[in-house]
JSON list of C-alpha atoms and ligand atoms in Angstrom, two decimals:
[
{"chain": "A", "resi": 1, "resn": "MET", "atom": "CA", "xyz": [0.19, -0.18, -0.06]},
{"chain": "A", "resi": 2, "resn": "SER", "atom": "CA", "xyz": [2.97, 2.66, 0.65]},
{"chain": "A", "resi": 3, "resn": "GLN", "atom": "CA", "xyz": [6.48, 2.77, -0.36]},
{"chain": "A", "resi": 4, "resn": "LEU", "atom": "CA", "xyz": [7.00, 4.47, 2.61]},
{"chain": "A", "resi": 5, "resn": "ASN", "atom": "CA", "xyz": [10.16, 2.94, 4.63]},
{"chain": "A", "resi": 6, "resn": "ILE", "atom": "CA", "xyz": [10.14, 3.56, 8.36]},
{"chain": "A", "resi": 7, "resn": "GLY", "atom": "CA", "xyz": [12.41, 2.46, 10.77]},
{"chain": "A", "resi": 8, "resn": "VAL", "atom": "CA", "xyz": [12.26, 1.60, 14.33]},
{"chain": "A", "resi": 9, "resn": "LEU", "atom": "CA", "xyz": [15.41, 1.74, 16.22]},
{"chain": "A", "resi": 10, "resn": "GLY", "atom": "CA", "xyz": [16.81, -1.73, 17.19]},
{"chain": "A", "resi": 11, "resn": "LEU", "atom": "CA", "xyz": [18.92, -1.50, 19.78]},
{"chain": "A", "resi": 12, "resn": "GLN", "atom": "CA", "xyz": [16.62, -2.34, 22.58]},
{"chain": "A", "resi": 13, "resn": "GLY", "atom": "CA", "xyz": [13.21, -2.38, 23.95]},
{"chain": "A", "resi": 14, "resn": "ASP", "atom": "CA", "xyz": [9.98, -3.06, 21.89]},
{"chain": "A", "resi": 15, "resn": "VAL", "atom": "CA", "xyz": [10.49, -3.18, 18.84]},
{"chain": "A", "resi": 16, "resn": "ALA", "atom": "CA", "xyz": [8.67, -6.02, 17.50]},
{"chain": "A", "resi": 17, "resn": "GLU", "atom": "CA", "xyz": [5.60, -4.68, 18.78]},
{"chain": "A", "resi": 18, "resn": "HIS", "atom": "CA", "xyz": [6.36, -1.12, 16.61]},
{"chain": "A", "resi": 19, "resn": "LEU", "atom": "CA", "xyz": [6.83, -3.33, 13.28]},
{"chain": "A", "resi": 20, "resn": "ALA", "atom": "CA", "xyz": [3.54, -4.83, 14.00]},
{"chain": "A", "resi": 21, "resn": "SER", "atom": "CA", "xyz": [1.35, -1.60, 14.59]},
{"chain": "A", "resi": 22, "resn": "LEU", "atom": "CA", "xyz": [3.12, -0.21, 11.44]},
{"chain": "A", "resi": 23, "resn": "SER", "atom": "CA", "xyz": [1.88, -3.13, 9.43]},
{"chain": "A", "resi": 24, "resn": "ARG", "atom": "CA", "xyz": [-1.49, -2.59, 10.87]},
{"chain": "A", "resi": 25, "resn": "CYS", "atom": "CA", "xyz": [-1.08, 0.96, 8.85]},
{"chain": "A", "resi": 26, "resn": "GLY", "atom": "CA", "xyz": [-0.03, -1.12, 5.82]},
{"chain": "A", "resi": 27, "resn": "VAL", "atom": "CA", "xyz": [3.37, -0.22, 6.07]},
{"chain": "A", "resi": 28, "resn": "ALA", "atom": "CA", "xyz": [6.49, -2.36, 5.97]},
{"chain": "A", "resi": 29, "resn": "GLY", "atom": "CA", "xyz": [9.12, -1.38, 8.62]},
{"chain": "A", "resi": 30, "resn": "CYS", "atom": "CA", "xyz": [12.51, -2.14, 9.55]},
{"chain": "A", "resi": 31, "resn": "ARG", "atom": "CA", "xyz": [15.09, -2.51, 12.15]},
{"chain": "A", "resi": 32, "resn": "VAL", "atom": "CA", "xyz": [17.29, 0.46, 12.45]},
{"chain": "A", "resi": 33, "resn": "ARG", "atom": "CA", "xyz": [20.80, -0.77, 14.24]},
{"chain": "A", "resi": 34, "resn": "ARG", "atom": "CA", "xyz": [23.52, 1.03, 11.65]},
{"chain": "A", "resi": 35, "resn": "ALA", "atom": "CA", "xyz": [23.94, 4.32, 10.21]},
{"chain": "A", "resi": 36, "resn": "GLY", "atom": "CA", "xyz": [23.97, 3.08, 6.88]},
{"chain": "A", "resi": 37, "resn": "GLU", "atom": "CA", "xyz": [20.32, 1.83, 7.84]},
{"chain": "A", "resi": 38, "resn": "LEU", "atom": "CA", "xyz": [19.36, 5.15, 9.49]},
{"chain": "A", "resi": 39, "resn": "ALA", "atom": "CA", "xyz": [20.39, 6.96, 6.25]},
{"chain": "A", "resi": 40, "resn": "GLU", "atom": "CA", "xyz": [17.75, 4.84, 4.18]},
{"chain": "A", "resi": 41, "resn": "VAL", "atom": "CA", "xyz": [14.58, 5.51, 6.45]},
{"chain": "A", "resi": 42, "resn": "ASP", "atom": "CA", "xyz": [12.13, 8.49, 5.75]},
{"chain": "A", "resi": 43, "resn": "GLY", "atom": "CA", "xyz": [11.31, 8.80, 9.56]},
{"chain": "A", "resi": 44, "resn": "LEU", "atom": "CA", "xyz": [11.88, 6.62, 12.90]},
{"chain": "A", "resi": 45, "resn": "ILE", "atom": "CA", "xyz": [10.20, 5.19, 15.87]},
{"chain": "A", "resi": 46, "resn": "ILE", "atom": "CA", "xyz": [11.89, 5.01, 18.86]},
{"chain": "A", "resi": 47, "resn": "PRO", "atom": "CA", "xyz": [10.49, 2.40, 21.36]},
{"chain": "A", "resi": 48, "resn": "GLY", "atom": "CA", "xyz": [10.05, 2.06, 25.01]},
{"chain": "A", "resi": 49, "resn": "GLY", "atom": "CA", "xyz": [12.84, 0.02, 26.87]},
{"chain": "A", "resi": 50, "resn": "GLU", "atom": "CA", "xyz": [15.16, 1.48, 29.33]},
{"chain": "A", "resi": 51, "resn": "SER", "atom": "CA", "xyz": [16.56, 5.17, 27.99]},
{"chain": "A", "resi": 52, "resn": "SER", "atom": "CA", "xyz": [19.83, 4.92, 29.74]},
{"chain": "A", "resi": 53, "resn": "THR", "atom": "CA", "xyz": [20.63, 1.54, 27.96]},
{"chain": "A", "resi": 54, "resn": "ILE", "atom": "CA", "xyz": [19.10, 2.44, 24.64]},
{"chain": "A", "resi": 55, "resn": "GLY", "atom": "CA", "xyz": [21.30, 5.75, 24.93]},
{"chain": "A", "resi": 56, "resn": "MET", "atom": "CA", "xyz": [24.32, 4.12, 25.71]},
{"chain": "A", "resi": 57, "resn": "LEU", "atom": "CA", "xyz": [23.93, 1.86, 22.76]},
{"chain": "A", "resi": 58, "resn": "LEU", "atom": "CA", "xyz": [22.99, 4.84, 20.08]},
{"chain": "A", "resi": 59, "resn": "ASP", "atom": "CA", "xyz": [26.82, 6.15, 21.43]},
{"chain": "A", "resi": 60, "resn": "ARG", "atom": "CA", "xyz": [28.50, 3.06, 21.03]},
{"chain": "A", "resi": 61, "resn": "PHE", "atom": "CA", "xyz": [26.72, 1.83, 17.69]},
{"chain": "A", "resi": 62, "resn": "GLY", "atom": "CA", "xyz": [27.80, 5.39, 16.39]},
{"chain": "A", "resi": 63, "resn": "LEU", "atom": "CA", "xyz": [24.42, 6.30, 15.45]},
{"chain": "A", "resi": 64, "resn": "MET", "atom": "CA", "xyz": [24.21, 8.91, 18.07]},
{"chain": "A", "resi": 65, "resn": "VAL", "atom": "CA", "xyz": [25.36, 12.22, 16.17]},
{"chain": "A", "resi": 66, "resn": "PRO", "atom": "CA", "xyz": [23.62, 10.73, 12.69]},
{"chain": "A", "resi": 67, "resn": "LEU", "atom": "CA", "xyz": [20.52, 10.45, 14.17]},
{"chain": "A", "resi": 68, "resn": "ARG", "atom": "CA", "xyz": [20.15, 13.93, 16.16]},
{"chain": "A", "resi": 69, "resn": "LYS", "atom": "CA", "xyz": [21.34, 15.48, 12.58]},
{"chain": "A", "resi": 70, "resn": "ARG", "atom": "CA", "xyz": [18.52, 13.56, 10.52]},
{"chain": "A", "resi": 71, "resn": "ILE", "atom": "CA", "xyz": [15.86, 15.09, 13.06]},
{"chain": "A", "resi": 72, "resn": "ARG", "atom": "CA", "xyz": [16.99, 18.32, 12.89]},
{"chain": "A", "resi": 73, "resn": "GLY", "atom": "CA", "xyz": [16.96, 18.12, 9.60]},
{"chain": "A", "resi": 74, "resn": "GLY", "atom": "CA", "xyz": [13.33, 17.46, 9.71]},
{"chain": "A", "resi": 75, "resn": "MET", "atom": "CA", "xyz": [12.96, 13.76, 9.71]},
{"chain": "A", "resi": 76, "resn": "PRO", "atom": "CA", "xyz": [9.92, 12.73, 11.57]},
{"chain": "A", "resi": 77, "resn": "VAL", "atom": "CA", "xyz": [10.47, 10.52, 14.59]},
{"chain": "A", "resi": 78, "resn": "TYR", "atom": "CA", "xyz": [7.66, 9.19, 17.01]},
{"chain": "A", "resi": 79, "resn": "GLY", "atom": "CA", "xyz": [9.35, 8.40, 20.55]},
{"chain": "A", "resi": 80, "resn": "THR", "atom": "CA", "xyz": [7.50, 6.21, 23.09]},
{"chain": "A", "resi": 81, "resn": "CYS", "atom": "CA", "xyz": [8.18, 5.95, 26.45]},
{"chain": "A", "resi": 82, "resn": "ALA", "atom": "CA", "xyz": [12.27, 5.65, 26.53]},
{"chain": "A", "resi": 83, "resn": "GLY", "atom": "CA", "xyz": [12.02, 6.84, 22.80]},
{"chain": "A", "resi": 84, "resn": "LEU", "atom": "CA", "xyz": [10.40, 10.40, 24.85]},
{"chain": "A", "resi": 85, "resn": "ILE", "atom": "CA", "xyz": [12.84, 10.34, 27.62]},
{"chain": "A", "resi": 86, "resn": "LEU", "atom": "CA", "xyz": [15.84, 9.80, 24.72]},
{"chain": "A", "resi": 87, "resn": "LEU", "atom": "CA", "xyz": [14.08, 13.04, 22.64]},
{"chain": "A", "resi": 88, "resn": "ALA", "atom": "CA", "xyz": [13.58, 15.28, 26.12]},
{"chain": "A", "resi": 89, "resn": "THR", "atom": "CA", "xyz": [16.01, 18.13, 26.18]},
{"chain": "A", "resi": 90, "resn": "GLU", "atom": "CA", "xyz": [15.62, 17.92, 29.80]},
{"chain": "A", "resi": 91, "resn": "ILE", "atom": "CA", "xyz": [15.53, 14.95, 31.97]},
{"chain": "A", "resi": 92, "resn": "GLU", "atom": "CA", "xyz": [14.82, 15.87, 35.46]},
{"chain": "A", "resi": 93, "resn": "GLY", "atom": "CA", "xyz": [17.65, 15.40, 37.65]},
{"chain": "A", "resi": 94, "resn": "SER", "atom": "CA", "xyz": [19.76, 13.26, 35.34]},
{"chain": "A", "resi": 95, "resn": "ARG", "atom": "CA", "xyz": [22.74, 13.58, 33.32]},
{"chain": "A", "resi": 96, "resn": "GLN", "atom": "CA", "xyz": [21.99, 10.34, 31.23]},
{"chain": "A", "resi": 97, "resn": "THR", "atom": "CA", "xyz": [23.22, 10.62, 27.62]},
{"chain": "A", "resi": 98, "resn": "ARG", "atom": "CA", "xyz": [20.06, 12.07, 25.17]},
{"chain": "A", "resi": 99, "resn": "ILE", "atom": "CA", "xyz": [19.24, 12.65, 21.78]},
{"chain": "A", "resi": 100, "resn": "GLY", "atom": "CA", "xyz": [17.76, 16.20, 22.97]},
{"chain": "A", "resi": 101, "resn": "CYS", "atom": "CA", "xyz": [16.18, 17.61, 20.14]},
{"chain": "A", "resi": 102, "resn": "MET", "atom": "CA", "xyz": [12.34, 17.96, 21.61]},
{"chain": "A", "resi": 103, "resn": "ASP", "atom": "CA", "xyz": [11.79, 20.84, 23.85]},
{"chain": "A", "resi": 104, "resn": "VAL", "atom": "CA", "xyz": [10.13, 19.24, 26.78]},
{"chain": "A", "resi": 105, "resn": "ALA", "atom": "CA", "xyz": [11.26, 18.45, 30.23]},
{"chain": "A", "resi": 106, "resn": "VAL", "atom": "CA", "xyz": [10.68, 14.85, 31.71]},
{"chain": "A", "resi": 107, "resn": "LEU", "atom": "CA", "xyz": [10.46, 12.51, 34.92]},
{"chain": "A", "resi": 108, "resn": "ARG", "atom": "CA", "xyz": [11.52, 9.32, 34.65]},
{"chain": "A", "resi": 109, "resn": "ASN", "atom": "CA", "xyz": [9.81, 6.75, 36.45]},
{"chain": "A", "resi": 110, "resn": "ALA", "atom": "CA", "xyz": [7.43, 9.38, 37.92]},
{"chain": "A", "resi": 111, "resn": "TYR", "atom": "CA", "xyz": [4.38, 7.29, 37.97]},
{"chain": "A", "resi": 112, "resn": "GLY", "atom": "CA", "xyz": [5.61, 4.90, 40.26]},
{"chain": "A", "resi": 113, "resn": "ARG", "atom": "CA", "xyz": [7.63, 1.40, 40.26]},
{"chain": "A", "resi": 114, "resn": "GLN", "atom": "CA", "xyz": [7.07, -1.64, 37.59]},
{"chain": "A", "resi": 115, "resn": "VAL", "atom": "CA", "xyz": [4.12, -2.68, 39.89]},
{"chain": "A", "resi": 116, "resn": "ASP", "atom": "CA", "xyz": [2.29, 0.91, 39.60]},
{"chain": "A", "resi": 117, "resn": "SER", "atom": "CA", "xyz": [2.12, 0.37, 35.73]},
{"chain": "A", "resi": 118, "resn": "PHE", "atom": "CA", "xyz": [-1.41, 1.56, 34.74]},
{"chain": "A", "resi": 119, "resn": "GLU", "atom": "CA", "xyz": [-3.83, 2.25, 31.96]},
{"chain": "A", "resi": 120, "resn": "ALA", "atom": "CA", "xyz": [-6.04, 4.82, 31.16]},
{"chain": "A", "resi": 121, "resn": "PRO", "atom": "CA", "xyz": [-8.61, 5.90, 28.61]},
{"chain": "A", "resi": 122, "resn": "LEU", "atom": "CA", "xyz": [-6.98, 8.56, 26.52]},
{"chain": "A", "resi": 123, "resn": "GLN", "atom": "CA", "xyz": [-9.00, 10.74, 23.90]},
{"chain": "A", "resi": 124, "resn": "PHE", "atom": "CA", "xyz": [-7.38, 11.30, 20.44]},
{"chain": "A", "resi": 125, "resn": "ARG", "atom": "CA", "xyz": [-8.20, 14.03, 18.29]},
{"chain": "A", "resi": 126, "resn": "ASP", "atom": "CA", "xyz": [-11.87, 13.26, 17.68]},
{"chain": "A", "resi": 127, "resn": "GLU", "atom": "CA", "xyz": [-13.90, 13.41, 20.53]},
{"chain": "A", "resi": 128, "resn": "ASP", "atom": "CA", "xyz": [-16.43, 11.43, 18.73]},
{"chain": "A", "resi": 129, "resn": "GLN", "atom": "CA", "xyz": [-13.88, 8.46, 18.51]},
{"chain": "A", "resi": 130, "resn": "PRO", "atom": "CA", "xyz": [-13.57, 5.92, 21.15]},
{"chain": "A", "resi": 131, "resn": "PRO", "atom": "CA", "xyz": [-10.69, 6.62, 23.39]},
{"chain": "A", "resi": 132, "resn": "MET", "atom": "CA", "xyz": [-8.12, 4.52, 23.16]},
{"chain": "A", "resi": 133, "resn": "ARG", "atom": "CA", "xyz": [-6.50, 2.32, 25.96]},
{"chain": "A", "resi": 134, "resn": "GLY", "atom": "CA", "xyz": [-3.32, 3.76, 27.00]},
{"chain": "A", "resi": 135, "resn": "ILE", "atom": "CA", "xyz": [-1.11, 1.85, 28.64]},
{"chain": "A", "resi": 136, "resn": "PHE", "atom": "CA", "xyz": [1.76, 3.51, 30.84]},
{"chain": "A", "resi": 137, "resn": "ILE", "atom": "CA", "xyz": [4.53, 1.29, 31.96]},
{"chain": "A", "resi": 138, "resn": "ARG", "atom": "CA", "xyz": [7.36, 3.11, 34.58]},
{"chain": "A", "resi": 139, "resn": "ALA", "atom": "CA", "xyz": [6.18, 5.80, 32.42]},
{"chain": "A", "resi": 140, "resn": "PRO", "atom": "CA", "xyz": [7.99, 9.44, 32.35]},
{"chain": "A", "resi": 141, "resn": "ARG", "atom": "CA", "xyz": [5.66, 12.37, 33.27]},
{"chain": "A", "resi": 142, "resn": "ILE", "atom": "CA", "xyz": [6.35, 15.36, 30.84]},
{"chain": "A", "resi": 143, "resn": "THR", "atom": "CA", "xyz": [6.79, 18.40, 33.51]},
{"chain": "A", "resi": 144, "resn": "ARG", "atom": "CA", "xyz": [7.02, 21.16, 31.71]},
{"chain": "A", "resi": 145, "resn": "LEU", "atom": "CA", "xyz": [7.13, 22.31, 27.71]},
{"chain": "A", "resi": 146, "resn": "LEU", "atom": "CA", "xyz": [9.92, 24.18, 26.83]},
{"chain": "A", "resi": 147, "resn": "ASP", "atom": "CA", "xyz": [8.99, 26.06, 24.04]},
{"chain": "A", "resi": 148, "resn": "PRO", "atom": "CA", "xyz": [5.76, 27.58, 22.80]},
{"chain": "A", "resi": 149, "resn": "LYS", "atom": "CA", "xyz": [5.65, 25.39, 19.43]},
{"chain": "A", "resi": 150, "resn": "VAL", "atom": "CA", "xyz": [5.19, 22.09, 21.66]},
{"chain": "A", "resi": 151, "resn": "GLN", "atom": "CA", "xyz": [1.62, 21.32, 20.91]},
{"chain": "A", "resi": 152, "resn": "VAL", "atom": "CA", "xyz": [-0.41, 18.89, 22.99]},
{"chain": "A", "resi": 153, "resn": "LEU", "atom": "CA", "xyz": [-2.07, 16.26, 21.31]},
{"chain": "A", "resi": 154, "resn": "MET", "atom": "CA", "xyz": [-3.30, 13.86, 24.61]},
{"chain": "A", "resi": 155, "resn": "GLU", "atom": "CA", "xyz": [-3.79, 14.54, 28.21]},
{"chain": "A", "resi": 156, "resn": "ALA", "atom": "CA", "xyz": [-4.13, 12.08, 30.72]},
{"chain": "A", "resi": 157, "resn": "HIS", "atom": "CA", "xyz": [-4.29, 12.90, 34.85]},
{"chain": "A", "resi": 158, "resn": "GLY", "atom": "CA", "xyz": [-3.83, 16.20, 33.67]},
{"chain": "A", "resi": 159, "resn": "ASP", "atom": "CA", "xyz": [-0.62, 15.64, 32.04]},
{"chain": "A", "resi": 160, "resn": "PRO", "atom": "CA", "xyz": [0.32, 16.17, 28.60]},
{"chain": "A", "resi": 161, "resn": "VAL", "atom": "CA", "xyz": [0.93, 12.24, 27.31]},
{"chain": "A", "resi": 162, "resn": "LEU", "atom": "CA", "xyz": [1.33, 13.09, 23.69]},
{"chain": "A", "resi": 163, "resn": "VAL", "atom": "CA", "xyz": [3.31, 15.93, 22.34]},
{"chain": "A", "resi": 164, "resn": "ARG", "atom": "CA", "xyz": [4.56, 17.45, 18.96]},
{"chain": "A", "resi": 165, "resn": "GLN", "atom": "CA", "xyz": [7.11, 19.96, 17.88]},
{"chain": "A", "resi": 166, "resn": "GLY", "atom": "CA", "xyz": [7.22, 19.86, 13.92]},
{"chain": "A", "resi": 167, "resn": "THR", "atom": "CA", "xyz": [8.38, 16.85, 12.62]},
{"chain": "A", "resi": 168, "resn": "MET", "atom": "CA", "xyz": [8.70, 15.53, 16.19]},
{"chain": "A", "resi": 169, "resn": "LEU", "atom": "CA", "xyz": [5.71, 13.09, 17.82]},
{"chain": "A", "resi": 170, "resn": "ALA", "atom": "CA", "xyz": [6.63, 11.35, 21.44]},
{"chain": "A", "resi": 171, "resn": "GLY", "atom": "CA", "xyz": [4.53, 10.11, 24.34]},
{"chain": "A", "resi": 172, "resn": "SER", "atom": "CA", "xyz": [4.50, 8.36, 27.33]},
{"chain": "A", "resi": 173, "resn": "PHE", "atom": "CA", "xyz": [2.68, 5.89, 26.90]},
{"chain": "A", "resi": 174, "resn": "HIS", "atom": "CA", "xyz": [2.48, 2.36, 24.51]},
{"chain": "A", "resi": 175, "resn": "PRO", "atom": "CA", "xyz": [-0.07, 2.39, 21.78]},
{"chain": "A", "resi": 176, "resn": "GLU", "atom": "CA", "xyz": [2.01, -0.67, 19.99]},
{"chain": "A", "resi": 177, "resn": "LEU", "atom": "CA", "xyz": [1.11, -2.80, 23.15]},
{"chain": "A", "resi": 178, "resn": "THR", "atom": "CA", "xyz": [-2.46, -2.65, 21.81]},
{"chain": "A", "resi": 179, "resn": "ASP", "atom": "CA", "xyz": [-3.80, -3.18, 18.08]},
{"chain": "A", "resi": 180, "resn": "ASP", "atom": "CA", "xyz": [-5.25, 0.08, 18.01]},
{"chain": "A", "resi": 181, "resn": "ALA", "atom": "CA", "xyz": [-2.95, 1.57, 15.61]},
{"chain": "A", "resi": 182, "resn": "ARG", "atom": "CA", "xyz": [-4.28, 5.42, 15.52]},
{"chain": "A", "resi": 183, "resn": "VAL", "atom": "CA", "xyz": [-1.15, 6.96, 16.78]},
{"chain": "A", "resi": 184, "resn": "HIS", "atom": "CA", "xyz": [1.08, 5.07, 14.34]},
{"chain": "A", "resi": 185, "resn": "ARG", "atom": "CA", "xyz": [-1.16, 6.13, 11.55]},
{"chain": "A", "resi": 186, "resn": "TYR", "atom": "CA", "xyz": [-1.15, 9.58, 12.26]},
{"chain": "A", "resi": 187, "resn": "PHE", "atom": "CA", "xyz": [2.67, 9.26, 12.46]},
{"chain": "A", "resi": 188, "resn": "VAL", "atom": "CA", "xyz": [2.78, 7.62, 9.40]},
{"chain": "A", "resi": 189, "resn": "GLU", "atom": "CA", "xyz": [0.92, 10.71, 7.81]},
{"chain": "A", "resi": 190, "resn": "MET", "atom": "CA", "xyz": [3.64, 12.69, 9.35]},
{"chain": "A", "resi": 191, "resn": "VAL", "atom": "CA", "xyz": [6.00, 10.97, 7.37]},
{"chain": "A", "resi": 192, "resn": "ARG", "atom": "CA", "xyz": [3.81, 10.60, 4.13]},
{"chain": "A", "resi": 193, "resn": "HIS", "atom": "CA", "xyz": [4.06, 14.58, 4.52]},
{"chain": "A", "resi": 194, "resn": "GLY", "atom": "CA", "xyz": [7.54, 15.14, 4.99]},
{"chain": "B", "resi": 1, "resn": "LIG", "atom": "N1", "xyz": [11.14, 3.61, 32.98]},
{"chain": "B", "resi": 1, "resn": "LIG", "atom": "C1", "xyz": [12.29, 3.48, 31.61]},
{"chain": "B", "resi": 1, "resn": "LIG", "atom": "C2", "xyz": [13.10, 4.49, 31.40]},
{"chain": "B", "resi": 1, "resn": "LIG", "atom": "O1", "xyz": [13.23, 5.14, 32.35]},
{"chain": "B", "resi": 1, "resn": "LIG", "atom": "C3", "xyz": [11.14, 3.84, 30.27]},
{"chain": "B", "resi": 1, "resn": "LIG", "atom": "C4", "xyz": [9.98, 2.74, 30.45]},
{"chain": "B", "resi": 1, "resn": "LIG", "atom": "C5", "xyz": [9.42, 2.40, 29.37]},
{"chain": "B", "resi": 1, "resn": "LIG", "atom": "O2", "xyz": [9.82, 2.83, 28.26]},
{"chain": "B", "resi": 1, "resn": "LIG", "atom": "N2", "xyz": [8.49, 1.66, 29.36]},
{"chain": "B", "resi": 1, "resn": "LIG", "atom": "O3", "xyz": [13.73, 4.57, 30.56]}
]
């Protein structure tokens, strides 16, 4: 259906689940682990996982600098959970390595430990549509928006949980763990329109 080439950063985390969500949108995604693969994609998803591990692996695989360059050059990117943390310019109380392109501040594990993972119904865009199942797993909280260009697309418990800044999209929850591909479809459209 689409010749779009959308990658999922495949160093650690829930890569297969994002590939499955892309295929629900009619897009054959690919795993990205090398700079050569990154150069081929039109857009990239940064999955959930452990942000400090993914950050360290980005450095080790020589992907950090080219990835930052591509994001700054306008390649659409969608970060979920750990992916959001890696995209944020500010990680409260942490100096961990990051991509640091999106003007938001986040607090890691802000909603509690693993056992405190929770679900919340999320309204996405069209009020007439049924809410999405928002799955939060050791989720970061978006504590501050650091630029007026950051738009809030979804909220839960009064916090932004899906935000967009130009070609960057990031959320603290995991739509890839459900069969609801609305956020992925929204991202695919961002990639399609460059
Ligand atoms: N708590 C993780 C971190 O700080 C993120 C969890 C997730 O991606 N589900 O990196």
